[in-house]
Short mmCIF file of C-alpha atoms in Angstrom, two decimals:
data_model
loop_
_atom_site.label_atom_id
_atom_site.label_comp_id
_atom_site.label_asym_id
_atom_site.label_seq_id
_atom_site.Cartn_x
_atom_site.Cartn_y
_atom_site.Cartn_z
CA MET N 4 229.10 66.50 28.05
CA LYS N 5 227.96 62.98 28.94
CA LYS N 6 230.22 62.97 32.00
CA ILE N 7 228.75 66.29 33.18
CA VAL N 8 225.20 64.95 32.82
CA LEU N 9 226.11 61.80 34.76
CA LEU N 10 227.80 63.86 37.48
CA LEU N 11 224.77 66.14 37.87
CA SER N 12 222.44 63.14 37.87
CA SER N 13 224.42 61.39 40.60
CA LEU N 14 224.48 64.60 42.62
CA PHE N 15 220.70 64.98 42.29
CA VAL N 16 220.12 61.36 43.35
CA SER N 17 222.44 61.67 46.36
CA ILE N 18 220.72 64.88 47.47
CA SER N 19 217.26 63.39 46.92
CA TYR N 20 218.00 60.50 49.24
CA SER N 21 219.94 62.49 51.81
CA GLN N 22 218.53 63.79 55.04
CA VAL N 23 217.25 67.35 54.76
CA ARG N 24 217.47 69.47 57.93
CA PHE N 25 216.78 73.13 58.62
CA SER N 26 220.09 74.96 59.15
CA PRO N 27 220.18 78.78 59.56
CA ILE N 28 223.41 80.79 59.55
CA ILE N 29 224.09 84.23 61.02
CA LYS N 30 227.39 85.98 60.43
CA GLY N 31 229.15 89.33 60.44
CA GLY N 32 232.10 90.61 58.49
CA TYR N 33 234.43 93.43 57.54
CA ASP N 34 235.39 94.28 53.95
CA PHE N 35 238.62 95.80 52.63
CA GLY N 36 238.67 97.49 49.24
CA ASN N 37 241.00 96.42 46.44
CA GLY N 38 242.27 98.27 43.41
CA HIS N 39 240.79 101.54 42.17
CA VAL N 40 238.00 101.86 44.72
CA ASN N 41 239.38 101.59 48.23
CA ASN N 42 236.05 100.80 49.88
CA GLN N 43 235.62 99.65 53.45
CA SER N 44 232.38 98.28 54.87
CA ALA N 45 230.98 96.28 57.77
CA GLY N 46 227.74 94.39 58.23
CA GLY N 47 226.14 90.99 58.50
CA ASP N 48 224.00 88.32 56.84
CA ILE N 49 221.25 85.91 57.80
CA ILE N 50 220.88 82.75 55.71
CA LEU N 51 217.82 80.53 55.91
CA GLY N 52 218.97 77.21 54.55
CA VAL N 53 218.83 73.45 54.67
CA GLN N 54 221.58 70.92 55.29
CA LEU N 55 221.52 68.21 52.60
CA GLY N 56 223.26 65.17 54.00
CA GLU N 57 226.53 66.01 55.69
CA LYS N 58 228.26 68.11 53.05
CA TRP N 59 225.85 70.35 51.12
CA HIS N 60 224.10 73.47 52.38
CA LEU N 61 221.66 75.48 50.25
CA GLY N 62 219.67 78.57 51.18
CA ILE N 63 218.59 82.12 50.59
CA GLY N 64 219.82 85.10 52.54
CA GLY N 65 219.83 88.80 53.14
CA GLY N 66 222.40 91.19 54.53
CA PHE N 67 222.93 94.83 55.41
CA TYR N 68 226.25 96.72 55.12
CA TRP N 69 227.33 100.22 56.06
CA CYS N 70 230.18 101.40 53.87
CA GLU N 71 232.63 104.16 53.15
CA LEU N 72 231.94 103.62 49.47
CA LEU N 73 234.27 106.31 48.14
CA MET N 74 237.57 106.66 49.89
CA GLU N 75 240.63 107.40 47.80
CA ASP N 76 243.48 109.86 47.45
CA ARG N 77 243.05 113.06 45.51
CA GLU N 78 245.35 115.99 44.94
CA THR N 79 244.63 119.36 46.56
CA TYR N 80 245.67 122.75 45.23
CA LYS N 81 245.63 126.41 46.22
CA ASN N 82 245.61 129.54 44.09
CA GLU N 83 248.84 131.53 43.93
CA LYS N 84 248.71 135.11 42.62
CA SER N 85 251.79 136.91 41.31
CA ALA N 86 252.33 140.38 39.83
CA ILE N 87 253.13 140.94 36.17
CA LEU N 88 255.87 143.57 35.83
CA VAL N 89 256.69 145.58 32.72
CA ASN N 90 259.63 148.02 33.00
CA GLY N 91 259.38 147.79 36.75
CA LYS N 92 255.67 148.60 36.83
CA VAL N 93 252.83 146.30 37.87
CA VAL N 94 250.53 145.91 34.89
CA GLY N 95 248.47 142.97 36.11
CA THR N 96 248.42 139.73 38.02
CA SER N 97 248.62 136.08 37.06
CA VAL N 98 247.03 133.16 38.86
CA SER N 99 248.58 129.70 39.10
CA LEU N 100 247.69 126.50 40.96
CA GLU N 101 250.14 125.15 43.50
CA LYS N 102 249.86 121.55 44.64
CA THR N 103 249.57 121.37 48.41
CA GLY N 104 249.37 117.59 48.88
CA GLU N 105 246.89 114.78 48.86
CA SER N 106 243.84 114.16 51.00
CA LYS N 107 241.22 111.50 51.50
CA TYR N 108 237.52 111.96 51.07
CA ARG N 109 234.71 109.70 52.19
CA GLU N 110 231.11 109.27 51.16
CA SER N 111 228.99 107.10 53.44
CA GLU N 112 226.44 104.72 52.02
CA SER N 113 224.68 101.50 52.92
CA TYR N 114 223.36 98.62 50.88
CA ALA N 115 221.13 95.58 51.30
CA PHE N 116 222.24 92.32 49.70
CA PHE N 117 219.70 89.62 48.74
CA PHE N 118 221.25 86.38 47.54
CA ASN N 119 221.23 82.63 46.93
CA HIS N 120 223.71 80.54 48.88
CA ALA N 121 225.43 77.19 48.32
CA SER N 122 228.30 75.61 50.24
CA TYR N 123 230.15 72.30 50.28
CA SER N 124 232.11 70.81 53.21
CA PHE N 125 235.00 68.57 52.23
CA ILE N 126 234.90 66.42 55.37
CA ASP N 127 232.41 65.83 58.16
CA LYS N 128 234.66 66.27 61.19
CA ASN N 129 234.91 68.54 64.22
CA ILE N 130 237.00 70.84 62.02
CA SER N 131 235.57 70.99 58.49
CA PRO N 132 236.96 73.11 55.61
CA PHE N 133 234.42 74.31 53.07
CA VAL N 134 233.87 76.41 49.96
CA SER N 135 230.78 78.50 49.25
CA ILE N 136 229.27 80.88 46.73
CA ASP N 137 226.69 83.62 47.21
CA TYR N 138 225.18 85.47 44.26
CA GLY N 139 222.46 88.06 44.20
CA TYR N 140 221.56 91.74 43.92
CA THR N 141 222.34 94.80 46.00
CA ILE N 142 220.13 97.82 46.67
CA MET N 143 222.10 100.91 47.65
CA GLN N 144 221.11 103.87 49.81
CA SER N 145 223.31 106.95 49.37
CA TYR N 146 223.80 109.55 52.10
CA SER N 147 225.30 112.27 49.90
CA ASP N 148 224.44 113.79 46.53
CA PHE N 149 227.95 113.21 45.23
CA ALA N 150 227.97 109.52 46.16
CA GLU N 151 224.56 109.02 44.57
CA MET N 152 225.84 110.57 41.36
CA TYR N 153 229.08 108.62 41.47
CA ALA N 154 227.95 105.00 41.81
CA ASN N 155 224.99 102.65 41.76
CA LEU N 156 225.46 99.04 42.80
CA GLY N 157 223.96 96.01 41.07
CA TRP N 158 224.85 92.32 40.97
CA LEU N 159 227.23 90.86 43.54
CA ILE N 160 229.09 87.53 43.57
CA ARG N 161 230.87 86.33 46.73
CA PRO N 162 233.03 83.17 46.56
CA SER N 163 234.41 82.07 49.95
CA VAL N 164 236.66 79.55 51.63
CA GLY N 165 236.46 78.80 55.33
CA VAL N 166 236.50 76.41 58.25
CA GLU N 167 233.69 75.22 60.54
CA PHE N 168 234.46 74.33 64.16
CA LYS N 169 231.75 72.14 65.70
CA ILE N 170 230.50 73.08 69.15
CA PRO N 171 227.76 71.54 71.35
CA ARG N 172 224.02 71.66 70.51
CA SER N 173 224.55 70.81 66.81
CA CYS N 174 226.12 74.20 66.08
CA SER N 175 229.34 75.34 64.45
CA VAL N 176 231.47 78.48 64.58
CA VAL N 177 232.25 79.58 61.03
CA LEU N 178 235.38 81.48 59.96
CA GLU N 179 235.65 82.52 56.33
CA LEU N 180 237.63 84.56 53.82
CA SER N 181 235.70 85.94 50.85
CA GLU N 182 236.09 88.04 47.74
CA LYS N 183 233.16 90.32 46.93
CA ILE N 184 232.82 91.11 43.22
CA HIS N 185 230.51 94.12 42.83
CA GLN N 186 228.87 95.32 39.67
CA ALA N 187 228.64 99.11 39.76
CA ASP N 188 227.45 101.83 37.40
CA MET N 189 230.10 104.53 37.87
CA PRO N 190 229.60 107.46 35.45
CA LEU N 191 232.74 109.22 36.69
CA ALA N 192 235.01 106.18 36.38
CA ASP N 193 236.17 103.92 33.56
CA TYR N 194 235.31 100.60 35.23
CA ASN N 195 232.05 98.81 36.04
CA TRP N 196 233.27 96.31 38.65
CA PHE N 197 235.15 96.62 41.92
CA PHE N 198 236.41 94.13 44.47
CA GLN N 199 236.53 93.72 48.24
CA THR N 200 238.32 91.13 50.35
CA SER N 201 236.20 90.14 53.36
CA VAL N 202 236.81 88.37 56.64
CA GLY N 203 233.82 86.99 58.53
CA VAL N 204 232.76 85.01 61.56
CA GLY N 205 229.39 83.36 62.10
CA LEU N 206 227.31 80.73 63.82
CA SER N 207 225.58 77.84 62.05
CA CYS N 208 223.07 75.55 63.76
CA THR N 209 221.46 72.44 62.28
CA GLU N 210 218.19 70.82 63.27
CA ILE N 211 218.76 67.47 64.95
CA GLY N 212 217.17 64.83 62.77
#
């Protein structure tokens, strides 16, 4: 515990004495669904942040995503009627279900994501690997009655790894790979979380100090 306190104290002191510069980030991305909920979505974020020294970046952000929230296989059937014969005479009919295959269904939705952001660059070079974490809350807008009944989004956590490529005018091109961890209230399912793997590209610019 003592080591943790000392580590946090040294981090606070180093940040306090570091140069603070305004550093916004704009980025777009595409998400691929994992597991039970095969979601796909696309959108972008704007982060208003500050660069603390050469390695830390903190900020707040907002994003908007359009998604095919529900897209998964389901079985399809058709009714088959057959005659009931007794002593060669038709005395009635029976109805059975015959499986005809599987189909996909989609329910379009969108959501806004409001979050806190923190990232750390391992080296201050022209090519700089980094890790980041975004955490916040999502507000969903459904475009179908079924989708609105099926799911409501909540908290979202997004850990990321990536690389920054420095370009002129104190800017960097950002490439990142993320995992979105969504909280979701799904009355028709037996799980309350689902996951998306995301790829993104963005532009980060830092005020010259």
